[in-house]
mmCIF file of C-alpha atoms and ligand atoms in Angstrom:
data_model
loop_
_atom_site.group_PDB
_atom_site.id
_atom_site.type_symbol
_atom_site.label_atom_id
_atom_site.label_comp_id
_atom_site.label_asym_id
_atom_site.label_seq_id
_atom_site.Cartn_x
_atom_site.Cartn_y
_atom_site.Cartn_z
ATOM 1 C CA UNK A 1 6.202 18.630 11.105
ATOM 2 C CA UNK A 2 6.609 17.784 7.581
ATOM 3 C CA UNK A 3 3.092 17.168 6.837
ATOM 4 C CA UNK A 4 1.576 19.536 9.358
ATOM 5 C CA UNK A 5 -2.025 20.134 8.922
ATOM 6 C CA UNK A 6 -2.120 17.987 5.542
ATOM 7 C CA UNK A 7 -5.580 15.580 4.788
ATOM 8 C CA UNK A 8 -4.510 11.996 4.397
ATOM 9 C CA UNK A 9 -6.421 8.844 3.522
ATOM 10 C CA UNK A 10 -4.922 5.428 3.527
ATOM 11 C CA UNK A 11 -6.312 2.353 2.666
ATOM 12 C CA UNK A 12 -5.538 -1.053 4.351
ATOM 13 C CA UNK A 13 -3.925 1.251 7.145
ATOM 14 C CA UNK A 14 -5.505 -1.140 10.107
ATOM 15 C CA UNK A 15 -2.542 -3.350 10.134
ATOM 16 C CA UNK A 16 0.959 -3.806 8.718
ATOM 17 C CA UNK A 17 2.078 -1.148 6.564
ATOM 18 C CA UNK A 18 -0.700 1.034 6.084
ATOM 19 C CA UNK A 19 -0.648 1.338 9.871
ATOM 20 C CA UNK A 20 3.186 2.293 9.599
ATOM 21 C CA UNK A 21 2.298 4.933 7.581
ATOM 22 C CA UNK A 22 -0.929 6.303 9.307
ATOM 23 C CA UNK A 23 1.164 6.262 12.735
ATOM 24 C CA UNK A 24 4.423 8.417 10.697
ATOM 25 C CA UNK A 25 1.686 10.454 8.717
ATOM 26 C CA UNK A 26 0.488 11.492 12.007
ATOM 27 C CA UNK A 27 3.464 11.840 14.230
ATOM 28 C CA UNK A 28 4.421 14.467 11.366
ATOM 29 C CA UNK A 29 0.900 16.752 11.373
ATOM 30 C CA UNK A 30 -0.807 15.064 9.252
ATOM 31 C CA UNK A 31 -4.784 14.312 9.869
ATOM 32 C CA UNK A 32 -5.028 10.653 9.318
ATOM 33 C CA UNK A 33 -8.168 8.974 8.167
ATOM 34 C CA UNK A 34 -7.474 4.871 8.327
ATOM 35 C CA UNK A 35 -9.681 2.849 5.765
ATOM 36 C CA UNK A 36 -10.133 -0.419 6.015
ATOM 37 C CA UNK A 37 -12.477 -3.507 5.423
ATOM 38 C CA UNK A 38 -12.253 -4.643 8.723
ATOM 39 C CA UNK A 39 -14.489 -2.252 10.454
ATOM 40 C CA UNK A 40 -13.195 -3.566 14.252
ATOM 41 C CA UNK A 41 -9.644 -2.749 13.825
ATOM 42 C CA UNK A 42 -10.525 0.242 12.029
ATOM 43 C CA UNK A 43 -11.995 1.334 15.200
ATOM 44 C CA UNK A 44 -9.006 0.396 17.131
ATOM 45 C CA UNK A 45 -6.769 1.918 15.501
ATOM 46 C CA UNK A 46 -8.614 5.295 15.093
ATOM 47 C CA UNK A 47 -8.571 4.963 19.313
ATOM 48 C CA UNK A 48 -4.582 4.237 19.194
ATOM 49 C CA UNK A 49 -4.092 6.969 16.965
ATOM 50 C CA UNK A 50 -6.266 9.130 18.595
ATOM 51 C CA UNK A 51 -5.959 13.278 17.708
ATOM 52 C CA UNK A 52 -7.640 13.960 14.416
ATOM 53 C CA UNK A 53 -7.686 10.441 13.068
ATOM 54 C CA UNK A 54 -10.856 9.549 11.387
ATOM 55 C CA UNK A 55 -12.146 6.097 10.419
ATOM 56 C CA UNK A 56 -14.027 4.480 7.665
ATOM 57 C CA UNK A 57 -15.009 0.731 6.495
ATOM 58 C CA UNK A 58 -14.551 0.179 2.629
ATOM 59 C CA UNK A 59 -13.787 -2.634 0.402
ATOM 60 C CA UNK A 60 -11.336 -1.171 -2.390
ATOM 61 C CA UNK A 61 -12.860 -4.017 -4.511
ATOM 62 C CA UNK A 62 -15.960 -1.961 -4.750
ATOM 63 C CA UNK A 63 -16.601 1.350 -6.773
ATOM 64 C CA UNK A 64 -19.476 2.355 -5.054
ATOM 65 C CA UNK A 65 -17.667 1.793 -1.783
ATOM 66 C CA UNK A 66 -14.707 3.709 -2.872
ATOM 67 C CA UNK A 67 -17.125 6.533 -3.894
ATOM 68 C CA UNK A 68 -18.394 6.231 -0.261
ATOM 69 C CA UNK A 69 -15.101 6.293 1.471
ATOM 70 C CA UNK A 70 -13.417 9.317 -0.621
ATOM 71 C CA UNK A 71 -16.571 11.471 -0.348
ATOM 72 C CA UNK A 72 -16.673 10.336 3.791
ATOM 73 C CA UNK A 73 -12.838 11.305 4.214
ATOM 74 C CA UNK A 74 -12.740 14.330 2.279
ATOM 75 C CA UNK A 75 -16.152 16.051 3.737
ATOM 76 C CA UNK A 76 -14.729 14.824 7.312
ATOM 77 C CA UNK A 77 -11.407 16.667 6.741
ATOM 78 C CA UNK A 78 -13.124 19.673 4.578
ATOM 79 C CA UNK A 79 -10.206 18.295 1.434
ATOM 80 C CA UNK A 80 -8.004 15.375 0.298
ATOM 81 C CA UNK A 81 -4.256 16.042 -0.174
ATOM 82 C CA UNK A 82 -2.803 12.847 0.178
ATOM 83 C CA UNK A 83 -4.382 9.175 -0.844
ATOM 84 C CA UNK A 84 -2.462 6.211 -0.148
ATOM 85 C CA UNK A 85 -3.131 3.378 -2.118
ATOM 86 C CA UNK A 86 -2.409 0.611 0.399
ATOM 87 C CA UNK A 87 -4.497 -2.312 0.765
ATOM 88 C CA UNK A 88 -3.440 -5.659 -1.279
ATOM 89 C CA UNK A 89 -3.952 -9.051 -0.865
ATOM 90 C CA UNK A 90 -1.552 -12.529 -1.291
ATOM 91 C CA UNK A 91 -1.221 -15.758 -0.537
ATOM 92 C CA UNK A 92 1.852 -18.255 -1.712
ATOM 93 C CA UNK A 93 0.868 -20.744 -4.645
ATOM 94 C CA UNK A 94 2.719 -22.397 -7.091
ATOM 95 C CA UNK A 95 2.965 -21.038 -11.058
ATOM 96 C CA UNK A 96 1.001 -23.933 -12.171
ATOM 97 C CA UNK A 97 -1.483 -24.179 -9.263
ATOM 98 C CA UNK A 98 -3.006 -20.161 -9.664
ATOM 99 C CA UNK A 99 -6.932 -20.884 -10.809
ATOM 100 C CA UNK A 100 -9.417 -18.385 -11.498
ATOM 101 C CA UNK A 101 -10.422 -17.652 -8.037
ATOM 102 C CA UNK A 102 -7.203 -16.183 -7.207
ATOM 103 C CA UNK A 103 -6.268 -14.305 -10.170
ATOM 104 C CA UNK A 104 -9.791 -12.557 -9.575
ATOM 105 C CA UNK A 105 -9.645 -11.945 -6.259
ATOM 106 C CA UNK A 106 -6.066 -10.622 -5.956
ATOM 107 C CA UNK A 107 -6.370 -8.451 -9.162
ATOM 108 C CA UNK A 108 -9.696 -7.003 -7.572
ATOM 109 C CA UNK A 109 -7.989 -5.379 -5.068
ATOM 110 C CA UNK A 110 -4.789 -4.733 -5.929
ATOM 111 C CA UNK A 111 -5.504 -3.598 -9.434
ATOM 112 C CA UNK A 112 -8.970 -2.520 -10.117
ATOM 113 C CA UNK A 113 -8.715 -1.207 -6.458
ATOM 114 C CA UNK A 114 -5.660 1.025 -6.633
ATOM 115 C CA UNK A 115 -7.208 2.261 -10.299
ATOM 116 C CA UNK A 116 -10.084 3.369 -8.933
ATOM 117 C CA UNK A 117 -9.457 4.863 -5.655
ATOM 118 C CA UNK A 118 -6.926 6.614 -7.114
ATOM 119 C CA UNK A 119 -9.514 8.062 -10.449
ATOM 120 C CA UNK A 120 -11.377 8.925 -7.292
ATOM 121 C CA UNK A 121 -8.858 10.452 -5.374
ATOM 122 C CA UNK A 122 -7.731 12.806 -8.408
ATOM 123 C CA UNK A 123 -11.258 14.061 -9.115
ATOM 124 C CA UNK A 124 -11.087 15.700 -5.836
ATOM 125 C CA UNK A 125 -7.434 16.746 -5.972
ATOM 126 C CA UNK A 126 -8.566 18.308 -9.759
ATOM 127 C CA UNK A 127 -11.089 20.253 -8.234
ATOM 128 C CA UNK A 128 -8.673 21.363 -5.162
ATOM 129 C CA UNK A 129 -6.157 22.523 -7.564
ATOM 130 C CA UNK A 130 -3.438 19.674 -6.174
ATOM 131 C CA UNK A 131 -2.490 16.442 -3.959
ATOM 132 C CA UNK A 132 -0.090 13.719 -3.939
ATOM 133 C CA UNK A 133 -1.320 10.336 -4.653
ATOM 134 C CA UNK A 134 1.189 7.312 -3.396
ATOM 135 C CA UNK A 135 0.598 3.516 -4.229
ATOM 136 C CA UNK A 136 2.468 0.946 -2.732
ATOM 137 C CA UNK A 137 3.515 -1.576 -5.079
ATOM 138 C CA UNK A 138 5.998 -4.031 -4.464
ATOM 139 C CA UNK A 139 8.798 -5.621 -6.124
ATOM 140 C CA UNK A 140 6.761 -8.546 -6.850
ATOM 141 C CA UNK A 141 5.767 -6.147 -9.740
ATOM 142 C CA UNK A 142 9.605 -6.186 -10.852
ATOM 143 C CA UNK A 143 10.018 -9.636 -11.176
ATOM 144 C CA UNK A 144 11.170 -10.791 -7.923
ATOM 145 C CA UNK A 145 11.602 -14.081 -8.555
ATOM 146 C CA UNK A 146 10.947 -14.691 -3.933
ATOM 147 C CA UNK A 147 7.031 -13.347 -5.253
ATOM 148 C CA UNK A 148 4.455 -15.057 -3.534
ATOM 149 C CA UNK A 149 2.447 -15.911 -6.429
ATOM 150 C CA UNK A 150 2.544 -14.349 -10.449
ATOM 151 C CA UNK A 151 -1.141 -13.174 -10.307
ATOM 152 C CA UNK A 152 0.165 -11.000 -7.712
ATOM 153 C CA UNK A 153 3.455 -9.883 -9.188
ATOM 154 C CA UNK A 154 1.108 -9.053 -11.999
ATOM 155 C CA UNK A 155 -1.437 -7.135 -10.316
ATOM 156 C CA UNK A 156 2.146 -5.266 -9.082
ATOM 157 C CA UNK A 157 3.635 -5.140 -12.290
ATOM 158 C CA UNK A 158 0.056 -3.651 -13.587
ATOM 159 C CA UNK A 159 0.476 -0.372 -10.450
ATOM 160 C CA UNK A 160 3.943 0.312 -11.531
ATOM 161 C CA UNK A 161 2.526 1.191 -14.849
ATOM 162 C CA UNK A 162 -0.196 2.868 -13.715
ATOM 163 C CA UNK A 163 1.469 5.221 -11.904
ATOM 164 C CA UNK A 164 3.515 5.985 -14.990
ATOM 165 C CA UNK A 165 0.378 7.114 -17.045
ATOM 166 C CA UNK A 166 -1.642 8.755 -14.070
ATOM 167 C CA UNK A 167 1.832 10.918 -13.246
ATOM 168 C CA UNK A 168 1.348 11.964 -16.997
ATOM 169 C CA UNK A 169 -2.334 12.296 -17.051
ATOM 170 C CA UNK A 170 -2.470 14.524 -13.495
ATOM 171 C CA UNK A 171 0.441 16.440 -13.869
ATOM 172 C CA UNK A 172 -1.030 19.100 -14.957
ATOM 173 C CA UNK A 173 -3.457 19.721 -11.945
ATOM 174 C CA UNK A 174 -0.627 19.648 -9.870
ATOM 175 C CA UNK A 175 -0.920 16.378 -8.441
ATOM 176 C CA UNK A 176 1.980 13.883 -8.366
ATOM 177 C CA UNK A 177 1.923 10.057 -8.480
ATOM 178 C CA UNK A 178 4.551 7.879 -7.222
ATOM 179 C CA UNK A 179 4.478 4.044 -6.104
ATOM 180 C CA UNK A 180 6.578 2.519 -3.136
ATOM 181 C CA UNK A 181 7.793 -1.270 -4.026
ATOM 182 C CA UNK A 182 8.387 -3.109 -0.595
ATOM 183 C CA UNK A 183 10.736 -5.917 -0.473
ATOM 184 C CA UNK A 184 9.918 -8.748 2.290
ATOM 185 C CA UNK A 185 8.499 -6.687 5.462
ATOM 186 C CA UNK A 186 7.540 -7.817 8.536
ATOM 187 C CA UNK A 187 3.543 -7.985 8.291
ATOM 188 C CA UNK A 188 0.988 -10.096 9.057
ATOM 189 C CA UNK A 189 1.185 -10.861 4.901
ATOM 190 C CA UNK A 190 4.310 -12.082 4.809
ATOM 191 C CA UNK A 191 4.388 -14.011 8.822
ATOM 192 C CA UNK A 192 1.385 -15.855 7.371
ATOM 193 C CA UNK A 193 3.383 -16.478 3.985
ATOM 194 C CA UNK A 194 6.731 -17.482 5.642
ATOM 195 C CA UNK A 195 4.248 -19.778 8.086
ATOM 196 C CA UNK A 196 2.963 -21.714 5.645
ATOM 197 C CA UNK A 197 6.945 -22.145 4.036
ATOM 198 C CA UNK A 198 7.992 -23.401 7.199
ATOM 199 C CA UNK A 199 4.672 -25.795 7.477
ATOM 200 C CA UNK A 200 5.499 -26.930 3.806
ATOM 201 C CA UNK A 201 9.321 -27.416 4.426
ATOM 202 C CA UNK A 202 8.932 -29.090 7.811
ATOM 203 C CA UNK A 203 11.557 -26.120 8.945
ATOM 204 C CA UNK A 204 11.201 -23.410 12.153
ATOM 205 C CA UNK A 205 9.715 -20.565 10.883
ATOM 206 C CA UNK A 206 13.584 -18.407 12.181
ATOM 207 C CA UNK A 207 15.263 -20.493 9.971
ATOM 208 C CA UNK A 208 12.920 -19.511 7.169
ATOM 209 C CA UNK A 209 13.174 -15.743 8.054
ATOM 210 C CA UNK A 210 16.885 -16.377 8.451
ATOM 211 C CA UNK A 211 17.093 -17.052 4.831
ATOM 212 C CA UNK A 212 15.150 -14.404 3.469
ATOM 213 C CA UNK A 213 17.264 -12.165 5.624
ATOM 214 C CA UNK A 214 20.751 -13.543 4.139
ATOM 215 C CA UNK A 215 19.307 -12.989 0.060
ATOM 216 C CA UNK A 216 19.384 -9.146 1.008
ATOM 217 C CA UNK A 217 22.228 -7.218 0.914
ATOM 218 C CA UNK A 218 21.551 -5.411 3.751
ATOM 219 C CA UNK A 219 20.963 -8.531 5.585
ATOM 220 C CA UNK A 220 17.572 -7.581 7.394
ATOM 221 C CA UNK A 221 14.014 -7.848 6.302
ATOM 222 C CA UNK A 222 12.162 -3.854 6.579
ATOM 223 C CA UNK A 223 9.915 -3.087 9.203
ATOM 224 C CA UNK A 224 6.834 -0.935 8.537
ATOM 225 C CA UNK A 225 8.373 1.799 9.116
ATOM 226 C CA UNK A 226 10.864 1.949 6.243
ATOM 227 C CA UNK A 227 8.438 2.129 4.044
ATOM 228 C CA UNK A 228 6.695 4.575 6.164
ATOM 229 C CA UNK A 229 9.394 6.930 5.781
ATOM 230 C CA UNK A 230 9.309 6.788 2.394
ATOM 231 C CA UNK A 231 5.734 7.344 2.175
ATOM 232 C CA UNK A 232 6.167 10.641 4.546
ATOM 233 C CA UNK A 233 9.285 12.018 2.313
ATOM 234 C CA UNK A 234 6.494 11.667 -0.599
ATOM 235 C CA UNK A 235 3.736 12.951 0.850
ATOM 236 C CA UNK A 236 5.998 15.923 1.890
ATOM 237 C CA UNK A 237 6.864 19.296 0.119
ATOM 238 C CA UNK A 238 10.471 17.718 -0.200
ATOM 239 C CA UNK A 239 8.916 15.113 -2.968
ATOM 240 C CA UNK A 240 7.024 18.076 -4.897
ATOM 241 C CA UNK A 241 8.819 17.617 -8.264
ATOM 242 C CA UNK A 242 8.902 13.589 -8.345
ATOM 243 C CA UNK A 243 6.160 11.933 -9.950
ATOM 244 C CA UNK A 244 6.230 9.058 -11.887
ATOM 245 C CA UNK A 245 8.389 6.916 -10.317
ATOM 246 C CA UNK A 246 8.361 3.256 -8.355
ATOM 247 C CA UNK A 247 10.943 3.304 -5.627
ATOM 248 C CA UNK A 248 12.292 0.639 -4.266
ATOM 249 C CA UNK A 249 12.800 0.005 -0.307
ATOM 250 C CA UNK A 250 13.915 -3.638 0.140
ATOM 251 C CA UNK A 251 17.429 -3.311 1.401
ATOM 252 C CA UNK A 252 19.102 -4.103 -2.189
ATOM 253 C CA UNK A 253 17.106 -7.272 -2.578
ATOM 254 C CA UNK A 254 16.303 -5.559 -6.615
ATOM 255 C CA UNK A 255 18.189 -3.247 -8.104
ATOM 256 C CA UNK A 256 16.079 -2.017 -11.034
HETATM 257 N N1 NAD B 301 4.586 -7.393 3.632
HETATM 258 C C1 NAD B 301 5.359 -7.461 2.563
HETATM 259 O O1 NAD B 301 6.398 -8.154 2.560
HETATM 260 C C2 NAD B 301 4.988 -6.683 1.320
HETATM 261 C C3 NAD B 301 5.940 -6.616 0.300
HETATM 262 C C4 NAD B 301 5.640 -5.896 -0.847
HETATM 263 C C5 NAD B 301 4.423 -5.244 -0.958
HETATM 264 N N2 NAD B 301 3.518 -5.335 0.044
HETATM 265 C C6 NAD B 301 2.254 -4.628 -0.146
HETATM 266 O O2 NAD B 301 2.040 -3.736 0.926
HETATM 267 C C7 NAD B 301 0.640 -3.519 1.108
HETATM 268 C C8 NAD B 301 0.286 -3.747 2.564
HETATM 269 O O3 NAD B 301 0.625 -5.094 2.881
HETATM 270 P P1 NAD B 301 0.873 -5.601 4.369
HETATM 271 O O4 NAD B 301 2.037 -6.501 4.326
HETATM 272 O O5 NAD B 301 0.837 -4.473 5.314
HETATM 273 O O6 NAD B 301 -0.431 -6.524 4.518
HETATM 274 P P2 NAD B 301 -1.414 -6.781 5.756
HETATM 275 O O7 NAD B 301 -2.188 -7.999 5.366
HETATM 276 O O8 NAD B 301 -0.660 -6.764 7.038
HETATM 277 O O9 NAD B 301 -2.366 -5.497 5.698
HETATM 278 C C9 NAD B 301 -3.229 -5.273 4.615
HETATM 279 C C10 NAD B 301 -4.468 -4.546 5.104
HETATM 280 O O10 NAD B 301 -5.350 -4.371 3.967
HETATM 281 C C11 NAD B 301 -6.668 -4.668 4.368
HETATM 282 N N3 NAD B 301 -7.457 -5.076 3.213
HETATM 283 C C12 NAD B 301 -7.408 -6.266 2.562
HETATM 284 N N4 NAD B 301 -8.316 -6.281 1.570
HETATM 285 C C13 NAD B 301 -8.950 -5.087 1.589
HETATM 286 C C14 NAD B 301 -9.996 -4.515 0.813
HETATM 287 N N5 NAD B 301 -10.590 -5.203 -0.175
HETATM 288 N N6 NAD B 301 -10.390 -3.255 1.103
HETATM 289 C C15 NAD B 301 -9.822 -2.547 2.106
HETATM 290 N N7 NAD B 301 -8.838 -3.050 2.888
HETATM 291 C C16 NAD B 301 -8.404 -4.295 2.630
HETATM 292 C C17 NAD B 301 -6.524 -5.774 5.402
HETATM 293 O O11 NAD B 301 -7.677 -5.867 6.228
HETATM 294 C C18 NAD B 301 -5.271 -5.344 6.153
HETATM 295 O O12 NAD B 301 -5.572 -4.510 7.255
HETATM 296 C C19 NAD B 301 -0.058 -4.480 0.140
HETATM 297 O O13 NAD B 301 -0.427 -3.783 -1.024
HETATM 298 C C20 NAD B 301 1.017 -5.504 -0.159
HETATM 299 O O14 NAD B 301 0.827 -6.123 -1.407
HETATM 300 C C21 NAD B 301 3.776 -6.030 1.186
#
């Protein structure tokens, strides 16, 4: 029981990899509360889980949402000592075709939100005396040229560095900040991504998967779960003097 007894909120847990990690967080101790903004799967999975698991409805777009969420979570539990900065949004479009819409609504969430729940996070780790705050990035944020669109490898690029200066800025309360960069995974994000490829392309949807598989050295896509793992070895005592850093999982797909 690695994280045995331990306070964790995650956002975007209702589906894909948040719901990796609430279901690893939980098999491990850890009391789970799933936030997401679709209140109906939150629901669901807070029945699935079952145990301690605690749910709330936020959008991570919104401050006063976020303030609503973190103060829900962390009177529910009676503390915070984990926030996982989950939820992100994509879809595939060209360089050339990314408009105004998209850069706002991507960098909304997967910017401004990550900033703020986590500045919202740390004011109640401060106070606590400690916590672990974990992002997930992705290797979008890298560079990876496979990126779904450049608004979003910029909105990737732009949690990578913030993790750099919050590591700095919280270290001394005792809180550490890392980021988790996921290669392709097997979500509902990427299916509907790889979908549309395969619409586009005019090619079954296995041969499209097929490829992605064969550009990675390992030769298989991850599943929730690996990045689940990581997020549990974080979360955990083991991780206490790491901070900082963006770690890959992606099977070798990037190796910077
Ligand atoms: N799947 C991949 O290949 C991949 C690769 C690299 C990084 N990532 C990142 O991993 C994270 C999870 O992605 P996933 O693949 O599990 O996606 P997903 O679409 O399966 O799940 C994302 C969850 O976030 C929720 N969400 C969306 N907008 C929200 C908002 N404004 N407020 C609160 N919740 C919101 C959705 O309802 C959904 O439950 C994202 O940050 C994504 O960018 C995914």
């Amino acid at each position: 029981m690695r994280l045995a007894d331990r306070a964790v909120l995650i956002t975007g847990a209702a589906s894909g990899i948040g719901w990796g990690m609430a279901k690893a967080m939980a098999r491990e101790g850890a009391r789970v509360a799933i936030a997401d903004i679709d209140r109906a799967k939150v629901e669901q999975r807070v029945a699935e889980l079952g145990g301690a698991a605690y749910g709330v409805t936020a959008d991570v777009g919104d401050l006063a949402e976020i303030d609503r969420m973190v103060s829900s979570v962390t009177a529910h539990f009676g503390r915070l000592d984990v926030m996982v900065n989950n939820a992100g949004v994509t879809r595939r479009c060209a360089f050339m075709d990314i408009d105004e819409a998209l850069w706002d609504q991507v960098h909304r969430v997967n910017a401004k939100g990550v900033f703020f729940c986590l500045q919202r996070a740390a004011r109640e780790m401060i106070s606590q005396g400690g916590g672990v705050i974990i992002n997930t990035a992705s290797i979008a944020g890298r560079g990876y040229p496979g990126t779904s669109n450049a608004a979003y490898a910029a909105s990737k690029g732009a949690v990578i560095t913030m993790t750099m200066l919050a590591a700095r800025a919280l270290g001394r309360h005792n809180i550490t900040v890392n980021s988790i960069c996921p290669g392709v995974t097997r979500t509902e994000l990427a299916q509907n991504i790889m979908q549309l490829q395969s619409e586009k392309e005019g090619r079954p949807l296995a041969d499209i998967e097929a490829q992605a598989a064969r550009g990675i050295p390992i030769g298989r896509m991850n599943e929730p779960d690996d990045i689940a793992e990581m997020a549990v070895f974080l979360a955990s005592p083991a991780a206490r003097n790491i901070t900082g850093q963006s770690i890959n999982v992606d099977g070798g797909l990037i190796m910077m």
